[in-house]
Tab-separated table of N, CA and C in Angstrom:
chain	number	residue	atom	x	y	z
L	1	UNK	N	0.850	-1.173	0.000
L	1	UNK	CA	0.000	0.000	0.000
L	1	UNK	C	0.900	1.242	0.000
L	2	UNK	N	0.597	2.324	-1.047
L	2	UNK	CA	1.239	3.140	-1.144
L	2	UNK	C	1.047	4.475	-0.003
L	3	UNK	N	1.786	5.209	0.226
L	3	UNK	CA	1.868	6.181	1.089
L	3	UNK	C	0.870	7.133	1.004
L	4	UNK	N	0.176	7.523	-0.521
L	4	UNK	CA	-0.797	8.552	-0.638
L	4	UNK	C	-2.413	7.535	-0.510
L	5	UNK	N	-2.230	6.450	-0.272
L	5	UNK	CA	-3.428	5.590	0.100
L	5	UNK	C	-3.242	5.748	1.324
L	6	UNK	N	-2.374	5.558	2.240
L	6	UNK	CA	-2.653	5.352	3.865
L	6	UNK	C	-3.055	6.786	4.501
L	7	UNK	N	-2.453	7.731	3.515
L	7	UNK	CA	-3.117	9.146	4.200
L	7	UNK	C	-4.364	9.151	4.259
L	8	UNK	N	-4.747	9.038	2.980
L	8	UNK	CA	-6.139	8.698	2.760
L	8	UNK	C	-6.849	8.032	3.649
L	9	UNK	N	-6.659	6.796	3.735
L	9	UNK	CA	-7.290	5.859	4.441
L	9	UNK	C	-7.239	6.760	5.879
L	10	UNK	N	-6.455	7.236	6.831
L	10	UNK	CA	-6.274	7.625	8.121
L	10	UNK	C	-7.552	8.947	8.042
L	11	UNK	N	-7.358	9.416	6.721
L	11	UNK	CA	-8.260	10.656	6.916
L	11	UNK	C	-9.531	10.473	6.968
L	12	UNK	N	-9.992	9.382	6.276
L	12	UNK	CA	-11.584	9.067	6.383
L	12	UNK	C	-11.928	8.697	7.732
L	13	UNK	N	-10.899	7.297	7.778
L	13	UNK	CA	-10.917	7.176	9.319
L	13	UNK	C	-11.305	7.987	10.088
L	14	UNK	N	-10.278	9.097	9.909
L	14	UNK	CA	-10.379	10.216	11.348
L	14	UNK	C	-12.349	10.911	10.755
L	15	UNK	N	-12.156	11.199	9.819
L	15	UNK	CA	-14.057	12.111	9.630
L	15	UNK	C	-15.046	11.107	9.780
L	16	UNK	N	-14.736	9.488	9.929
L	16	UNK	CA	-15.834	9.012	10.046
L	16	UNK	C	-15.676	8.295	11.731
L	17	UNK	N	-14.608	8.939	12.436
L	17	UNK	CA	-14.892	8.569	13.828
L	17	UNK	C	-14.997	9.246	14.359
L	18	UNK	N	-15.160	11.108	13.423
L	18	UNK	CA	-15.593	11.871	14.513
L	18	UNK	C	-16.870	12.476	14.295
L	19	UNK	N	-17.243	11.957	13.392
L	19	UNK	CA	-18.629	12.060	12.563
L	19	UNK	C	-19.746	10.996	13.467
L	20	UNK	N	-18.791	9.847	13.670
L	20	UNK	CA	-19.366	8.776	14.818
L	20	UNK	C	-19.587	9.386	16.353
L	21	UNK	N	-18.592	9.928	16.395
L	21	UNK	CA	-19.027	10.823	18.102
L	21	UNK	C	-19.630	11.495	18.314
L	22	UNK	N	-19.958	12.358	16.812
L	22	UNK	CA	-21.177	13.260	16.759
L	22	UNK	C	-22.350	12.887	17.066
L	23	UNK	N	-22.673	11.769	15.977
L	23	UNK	CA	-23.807	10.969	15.947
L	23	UNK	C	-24.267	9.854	17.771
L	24	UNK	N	-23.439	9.535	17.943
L	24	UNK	CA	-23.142	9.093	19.238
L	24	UNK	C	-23.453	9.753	20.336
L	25	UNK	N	-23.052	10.536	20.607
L	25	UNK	CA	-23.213	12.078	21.629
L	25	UNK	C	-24.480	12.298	21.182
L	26	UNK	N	-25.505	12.594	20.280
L	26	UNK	CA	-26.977	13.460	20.392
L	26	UNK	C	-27.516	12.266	20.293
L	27	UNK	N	-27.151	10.860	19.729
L	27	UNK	CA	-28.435	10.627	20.167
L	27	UNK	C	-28.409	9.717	21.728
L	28	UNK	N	-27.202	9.754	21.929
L	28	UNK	CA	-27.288	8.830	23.349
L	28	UNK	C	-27.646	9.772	24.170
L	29	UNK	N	-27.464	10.967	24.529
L	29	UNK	CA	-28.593	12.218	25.177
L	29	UNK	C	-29.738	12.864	24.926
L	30	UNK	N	-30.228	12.598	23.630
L	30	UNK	CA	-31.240	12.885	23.462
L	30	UNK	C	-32.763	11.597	23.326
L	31	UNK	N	-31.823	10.328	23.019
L	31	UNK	CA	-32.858	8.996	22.725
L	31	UNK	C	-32.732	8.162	23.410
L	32	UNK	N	-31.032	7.617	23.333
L	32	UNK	CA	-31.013	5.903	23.314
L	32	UNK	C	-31.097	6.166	25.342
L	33	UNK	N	-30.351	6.711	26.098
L	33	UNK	CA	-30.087	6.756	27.448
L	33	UNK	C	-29.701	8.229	28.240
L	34	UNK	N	-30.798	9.095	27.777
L	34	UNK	CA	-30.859	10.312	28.670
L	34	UNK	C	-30.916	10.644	30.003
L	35	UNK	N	-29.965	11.540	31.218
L	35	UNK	CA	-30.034	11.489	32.120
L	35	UNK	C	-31.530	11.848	32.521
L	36	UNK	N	-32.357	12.555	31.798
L	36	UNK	CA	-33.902	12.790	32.287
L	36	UNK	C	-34.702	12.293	30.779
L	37	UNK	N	-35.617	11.860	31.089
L	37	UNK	CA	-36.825	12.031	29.872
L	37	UNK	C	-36.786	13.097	29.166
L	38	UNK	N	-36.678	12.492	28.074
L	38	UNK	CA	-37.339	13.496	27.076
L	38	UNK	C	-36.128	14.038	26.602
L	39	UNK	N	-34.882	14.409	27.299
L	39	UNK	CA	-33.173	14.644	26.393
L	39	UNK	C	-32.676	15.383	27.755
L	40	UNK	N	-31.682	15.620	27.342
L	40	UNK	CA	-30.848	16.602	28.457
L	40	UNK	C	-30.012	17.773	27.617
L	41	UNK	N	-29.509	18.524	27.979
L	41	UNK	CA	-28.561	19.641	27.504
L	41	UNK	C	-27.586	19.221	27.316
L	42	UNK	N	-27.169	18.028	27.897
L	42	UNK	CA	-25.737	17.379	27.725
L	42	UNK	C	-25.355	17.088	26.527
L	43	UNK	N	-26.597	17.039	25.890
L	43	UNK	CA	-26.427	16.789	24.060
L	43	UNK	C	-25.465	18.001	23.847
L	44	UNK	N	-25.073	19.013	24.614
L	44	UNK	CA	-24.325	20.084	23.594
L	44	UNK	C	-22.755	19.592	23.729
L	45	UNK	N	-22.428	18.657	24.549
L	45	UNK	CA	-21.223	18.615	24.389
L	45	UNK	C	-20.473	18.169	22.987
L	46	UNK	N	-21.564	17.583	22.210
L	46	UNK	CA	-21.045	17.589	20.718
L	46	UNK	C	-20.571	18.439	19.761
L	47	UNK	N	-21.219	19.479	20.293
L	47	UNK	CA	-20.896	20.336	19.881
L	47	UNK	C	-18.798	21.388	19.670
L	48	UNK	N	-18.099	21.437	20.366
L	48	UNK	CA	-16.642	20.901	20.495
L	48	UNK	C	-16.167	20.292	18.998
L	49	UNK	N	-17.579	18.983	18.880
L	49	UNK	CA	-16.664	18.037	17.963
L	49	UNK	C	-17.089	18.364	16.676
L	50	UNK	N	-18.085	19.227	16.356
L	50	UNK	CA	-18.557	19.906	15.187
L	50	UNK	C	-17.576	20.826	14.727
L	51	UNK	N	-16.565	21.794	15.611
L	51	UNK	CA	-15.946	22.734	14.751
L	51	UNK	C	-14.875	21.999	13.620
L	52	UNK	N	-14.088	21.198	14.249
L	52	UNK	CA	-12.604	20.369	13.342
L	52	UNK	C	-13.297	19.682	11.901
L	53	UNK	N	-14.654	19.449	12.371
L	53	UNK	CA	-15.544	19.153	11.075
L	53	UNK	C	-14.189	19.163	9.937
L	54	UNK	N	-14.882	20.596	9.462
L	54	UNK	CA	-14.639	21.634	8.222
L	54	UNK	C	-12.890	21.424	7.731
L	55	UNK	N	-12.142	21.679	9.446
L	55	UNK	CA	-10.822	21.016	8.929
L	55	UNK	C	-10.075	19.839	8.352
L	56	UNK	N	-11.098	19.034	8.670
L	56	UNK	CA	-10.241	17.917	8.293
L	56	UNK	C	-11.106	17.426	7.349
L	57	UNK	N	-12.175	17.913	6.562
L	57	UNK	CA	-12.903	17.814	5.340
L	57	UNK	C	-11.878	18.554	4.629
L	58	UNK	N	-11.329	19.425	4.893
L	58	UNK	CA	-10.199	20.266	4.048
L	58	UNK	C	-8.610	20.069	4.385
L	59	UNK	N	-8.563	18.752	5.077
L	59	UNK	CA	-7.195	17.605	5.169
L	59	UNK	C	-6.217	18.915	5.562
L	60	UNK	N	-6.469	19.980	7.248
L	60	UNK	CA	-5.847	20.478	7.402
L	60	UNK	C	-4.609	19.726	8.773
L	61	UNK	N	-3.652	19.931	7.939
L	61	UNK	CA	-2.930	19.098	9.359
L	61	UNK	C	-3.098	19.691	10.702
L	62	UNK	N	-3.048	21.329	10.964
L	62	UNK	CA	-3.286	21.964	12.566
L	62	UNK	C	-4.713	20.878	12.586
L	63	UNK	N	-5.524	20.916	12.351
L	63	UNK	CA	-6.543	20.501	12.701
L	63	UNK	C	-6.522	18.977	13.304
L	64	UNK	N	-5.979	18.086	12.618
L	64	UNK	CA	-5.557	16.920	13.411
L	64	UNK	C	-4.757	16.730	14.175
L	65	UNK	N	-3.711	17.929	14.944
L	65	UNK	CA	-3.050	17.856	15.614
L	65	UNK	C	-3.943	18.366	17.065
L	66	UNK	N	-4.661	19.402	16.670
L	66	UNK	CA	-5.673	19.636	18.250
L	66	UNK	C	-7.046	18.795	18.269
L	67	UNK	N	-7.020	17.763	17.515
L	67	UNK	CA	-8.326	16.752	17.790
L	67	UNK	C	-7.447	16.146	18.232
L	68	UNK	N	-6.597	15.295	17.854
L	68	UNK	CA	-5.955	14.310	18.765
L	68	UNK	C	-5.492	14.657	20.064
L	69	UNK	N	-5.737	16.075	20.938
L	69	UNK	CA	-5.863	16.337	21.983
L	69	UNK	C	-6.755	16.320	22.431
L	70	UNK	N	-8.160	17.147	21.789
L	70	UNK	CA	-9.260	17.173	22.251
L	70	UNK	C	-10.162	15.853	22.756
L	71	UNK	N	-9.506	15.210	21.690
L	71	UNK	CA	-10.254	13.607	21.806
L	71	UNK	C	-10.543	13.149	23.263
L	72	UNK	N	-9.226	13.312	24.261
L	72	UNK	CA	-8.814	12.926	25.343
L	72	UNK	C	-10.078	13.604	26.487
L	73	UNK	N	-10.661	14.127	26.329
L	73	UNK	CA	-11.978	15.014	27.056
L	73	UNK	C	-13.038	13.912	26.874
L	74	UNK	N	-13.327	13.453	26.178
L	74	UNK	CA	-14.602	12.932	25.269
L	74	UNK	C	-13.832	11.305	26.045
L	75	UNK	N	-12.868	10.583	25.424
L	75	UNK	CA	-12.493	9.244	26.210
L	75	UNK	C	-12.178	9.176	28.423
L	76	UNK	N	-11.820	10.083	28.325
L	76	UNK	CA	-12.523	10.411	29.713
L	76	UNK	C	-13.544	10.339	30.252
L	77	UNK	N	-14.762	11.552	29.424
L	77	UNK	CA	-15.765	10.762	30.328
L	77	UNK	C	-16.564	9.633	29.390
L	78	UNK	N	-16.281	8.768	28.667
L	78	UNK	CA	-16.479	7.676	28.390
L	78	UNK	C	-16.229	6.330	29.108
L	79	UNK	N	-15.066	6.747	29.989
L	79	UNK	CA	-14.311	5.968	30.831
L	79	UNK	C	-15.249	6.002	32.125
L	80	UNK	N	-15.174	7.471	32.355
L	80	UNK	CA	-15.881	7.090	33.944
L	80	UNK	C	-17.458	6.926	33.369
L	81	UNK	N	-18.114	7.142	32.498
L	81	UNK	CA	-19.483	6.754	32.411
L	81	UNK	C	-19.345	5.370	32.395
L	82	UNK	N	-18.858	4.628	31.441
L	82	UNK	CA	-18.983	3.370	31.193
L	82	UNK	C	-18.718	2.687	32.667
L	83	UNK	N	-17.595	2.639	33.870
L	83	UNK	CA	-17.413	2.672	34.847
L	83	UNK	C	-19.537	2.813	36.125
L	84	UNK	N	-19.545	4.393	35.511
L	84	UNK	CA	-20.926	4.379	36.873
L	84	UNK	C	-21.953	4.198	35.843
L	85	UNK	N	-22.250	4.437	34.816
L	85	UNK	CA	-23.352	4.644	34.289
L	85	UNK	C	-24.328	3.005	34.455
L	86	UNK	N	-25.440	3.262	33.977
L	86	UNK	CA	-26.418	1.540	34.346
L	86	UNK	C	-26.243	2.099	32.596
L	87	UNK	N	-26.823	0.124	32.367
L	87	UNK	CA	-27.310	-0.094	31.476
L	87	UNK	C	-28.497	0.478	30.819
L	88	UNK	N	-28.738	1.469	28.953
L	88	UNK	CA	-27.046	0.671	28.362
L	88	UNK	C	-26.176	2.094	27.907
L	89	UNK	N	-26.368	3.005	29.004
L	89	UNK	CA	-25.887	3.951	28.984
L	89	UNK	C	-23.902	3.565	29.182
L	90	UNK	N	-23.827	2.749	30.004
L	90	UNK	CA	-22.633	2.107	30.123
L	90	UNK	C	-21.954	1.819	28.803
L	91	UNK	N	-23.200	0.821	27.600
L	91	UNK	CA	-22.395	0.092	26.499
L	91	UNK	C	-22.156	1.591	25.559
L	92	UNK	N	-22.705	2.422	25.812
L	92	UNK	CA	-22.587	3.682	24.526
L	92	UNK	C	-21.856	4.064	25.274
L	93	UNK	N	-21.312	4.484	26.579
L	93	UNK	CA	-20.128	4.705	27.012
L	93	UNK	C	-19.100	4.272	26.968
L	94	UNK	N	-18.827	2.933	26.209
L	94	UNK	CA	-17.537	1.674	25.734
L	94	UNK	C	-17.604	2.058	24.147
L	95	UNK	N	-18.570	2.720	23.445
L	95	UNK	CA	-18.720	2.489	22.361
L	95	UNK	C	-17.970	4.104	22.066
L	96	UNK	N	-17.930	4.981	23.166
L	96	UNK	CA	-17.764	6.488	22.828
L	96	UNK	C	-16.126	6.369	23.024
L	97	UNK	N	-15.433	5.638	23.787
L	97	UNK	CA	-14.118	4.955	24.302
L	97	UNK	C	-13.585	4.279	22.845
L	98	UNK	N	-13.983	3.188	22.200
L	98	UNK	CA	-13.535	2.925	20.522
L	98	UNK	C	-13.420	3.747	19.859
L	99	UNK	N	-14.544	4.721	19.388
L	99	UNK	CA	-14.666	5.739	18.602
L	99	UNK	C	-13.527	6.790	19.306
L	100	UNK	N	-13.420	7.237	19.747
L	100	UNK	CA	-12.328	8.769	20.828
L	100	UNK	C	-10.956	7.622	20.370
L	101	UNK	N	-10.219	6.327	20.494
L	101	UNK	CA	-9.032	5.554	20.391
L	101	UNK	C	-9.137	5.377	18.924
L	102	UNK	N	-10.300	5.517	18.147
L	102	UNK	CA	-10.189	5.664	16.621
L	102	UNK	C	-9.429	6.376	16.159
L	103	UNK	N	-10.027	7.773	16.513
L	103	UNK	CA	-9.858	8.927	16.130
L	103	UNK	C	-8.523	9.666	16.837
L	104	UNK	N	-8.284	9.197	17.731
L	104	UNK	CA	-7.055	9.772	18.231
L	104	UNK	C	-5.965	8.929	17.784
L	105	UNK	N	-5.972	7.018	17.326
L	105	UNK	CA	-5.211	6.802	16.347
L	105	UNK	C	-4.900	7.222	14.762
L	106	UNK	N	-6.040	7.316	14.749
L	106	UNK	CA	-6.161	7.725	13.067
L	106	UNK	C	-5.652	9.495	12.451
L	107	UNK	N	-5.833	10.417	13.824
L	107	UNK	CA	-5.189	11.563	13.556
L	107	UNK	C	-3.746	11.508	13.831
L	108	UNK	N	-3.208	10.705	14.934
L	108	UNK	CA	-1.970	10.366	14.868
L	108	UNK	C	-0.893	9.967	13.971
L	109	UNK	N	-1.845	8.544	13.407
L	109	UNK	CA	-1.119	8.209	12.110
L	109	UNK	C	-1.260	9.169	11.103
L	110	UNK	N	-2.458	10.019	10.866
L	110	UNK	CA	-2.521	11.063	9.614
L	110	UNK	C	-1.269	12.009	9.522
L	111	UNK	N	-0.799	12.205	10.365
L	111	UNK	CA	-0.161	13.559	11.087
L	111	UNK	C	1.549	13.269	10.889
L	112	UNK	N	1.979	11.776	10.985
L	112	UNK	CA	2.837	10.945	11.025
L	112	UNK	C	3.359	10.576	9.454
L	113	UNK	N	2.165	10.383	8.922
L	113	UNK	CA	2.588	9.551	7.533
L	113	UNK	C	2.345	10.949	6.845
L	114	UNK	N	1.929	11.818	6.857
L	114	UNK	CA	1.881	13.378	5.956
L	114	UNK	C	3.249	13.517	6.487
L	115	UNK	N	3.814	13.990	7.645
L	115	UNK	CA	5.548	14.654	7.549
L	115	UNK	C	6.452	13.527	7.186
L	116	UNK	N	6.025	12.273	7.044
L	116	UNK	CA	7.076	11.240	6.334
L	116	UNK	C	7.114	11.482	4.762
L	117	UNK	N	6.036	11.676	4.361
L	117	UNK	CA	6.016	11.903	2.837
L	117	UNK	C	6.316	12.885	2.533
L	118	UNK	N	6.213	14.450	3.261
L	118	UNK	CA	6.694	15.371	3.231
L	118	UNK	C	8.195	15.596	3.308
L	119	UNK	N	8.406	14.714	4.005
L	119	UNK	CA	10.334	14.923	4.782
L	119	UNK	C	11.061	14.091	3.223
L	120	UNK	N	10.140	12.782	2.966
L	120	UNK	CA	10.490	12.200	1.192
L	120	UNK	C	10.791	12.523	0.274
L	121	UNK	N	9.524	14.103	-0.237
L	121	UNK	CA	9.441	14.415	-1.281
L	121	UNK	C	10.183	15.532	-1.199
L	122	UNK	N	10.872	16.146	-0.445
L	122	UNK	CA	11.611	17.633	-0.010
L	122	UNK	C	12.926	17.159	-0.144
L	123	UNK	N	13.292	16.216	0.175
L	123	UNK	CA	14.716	16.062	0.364
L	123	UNK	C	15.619	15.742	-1.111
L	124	UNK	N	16.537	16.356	-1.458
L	124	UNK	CA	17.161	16.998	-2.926
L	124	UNK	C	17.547	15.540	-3.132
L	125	UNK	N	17.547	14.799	-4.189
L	125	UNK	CA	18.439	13.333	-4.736
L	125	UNK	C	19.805	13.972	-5.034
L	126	UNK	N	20.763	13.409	-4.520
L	126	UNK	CA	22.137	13.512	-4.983
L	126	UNK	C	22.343	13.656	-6.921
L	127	UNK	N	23.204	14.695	-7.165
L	127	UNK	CA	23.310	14.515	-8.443
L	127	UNK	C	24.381	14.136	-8.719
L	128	UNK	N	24.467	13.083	-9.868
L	128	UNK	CA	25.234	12.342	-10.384
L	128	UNK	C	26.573	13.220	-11.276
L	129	UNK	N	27.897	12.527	-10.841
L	129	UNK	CA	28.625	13.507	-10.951
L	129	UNK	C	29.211	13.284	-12.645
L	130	UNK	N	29.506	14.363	-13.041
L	130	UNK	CA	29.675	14.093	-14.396
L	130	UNK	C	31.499	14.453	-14.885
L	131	UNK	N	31.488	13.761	-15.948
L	131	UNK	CA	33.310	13.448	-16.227
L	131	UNK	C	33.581	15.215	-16.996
């Protein structure tokens, strides 16, 4: 597999696991396991994961460098929910923990294999010396 495929591949990765936390986050507060009937406000914490959207639809590297921080907020409290939460607020709390280790692998590797190919294609080939 070539180098401009694995970018690729890492980048979808990363928009479709944070596209997953999106989706994840409103409806596990608003449907599947709300702290009250009917939804909670807690649905806004998705909100965070809506701005990097736009960046990394536009394969900006800053942008995968502060999700793969941000991520770490979101697998936190995934951790301690899954930990206190009851069933099956717990299993979407294991499921928000995959998705956040997705995405914080997948911006990692994005971030990794872009300055390898970068550091590749920059560096001058020796020229061949002539008689």
């Amino acid at each position: 597999m070539n180098k401009a495929t694995q970018i690729e591949m890492t980048r979808w990765l990363a928009l479709g696991s944070l596209i997953g936390l999106i989706v994840l986050g409103l409806a596990w507060e608003m449907w599947l396991a709300p702290i009250r009937p009917g939804g909670s406000l807690l649905a806004l914490k998705v909100l965070p994961l809506c701005i990097p959207l736009a960046g990394i639809m536009k394969n900006r590297m800053y942008t995968y460098r502060w999700v793969s921080l941000l991520v770490w907020l979101y697998f936190t409290e995934g951790a301690v929910r899954a930990y206190s939460d009851k069933v099956p607020g717990n299993y979407l709390a294991m499921i928000e923990v995959a998705l956040c280790l997705t995405l914080f692998t997948a911006c990692a590797l994005h971030v990794r294999l872009r300055l390898k190919n970068a550091k590749n294609t920059s560096t001058p080939q020796p020229e061949s010396p002539t008689s």
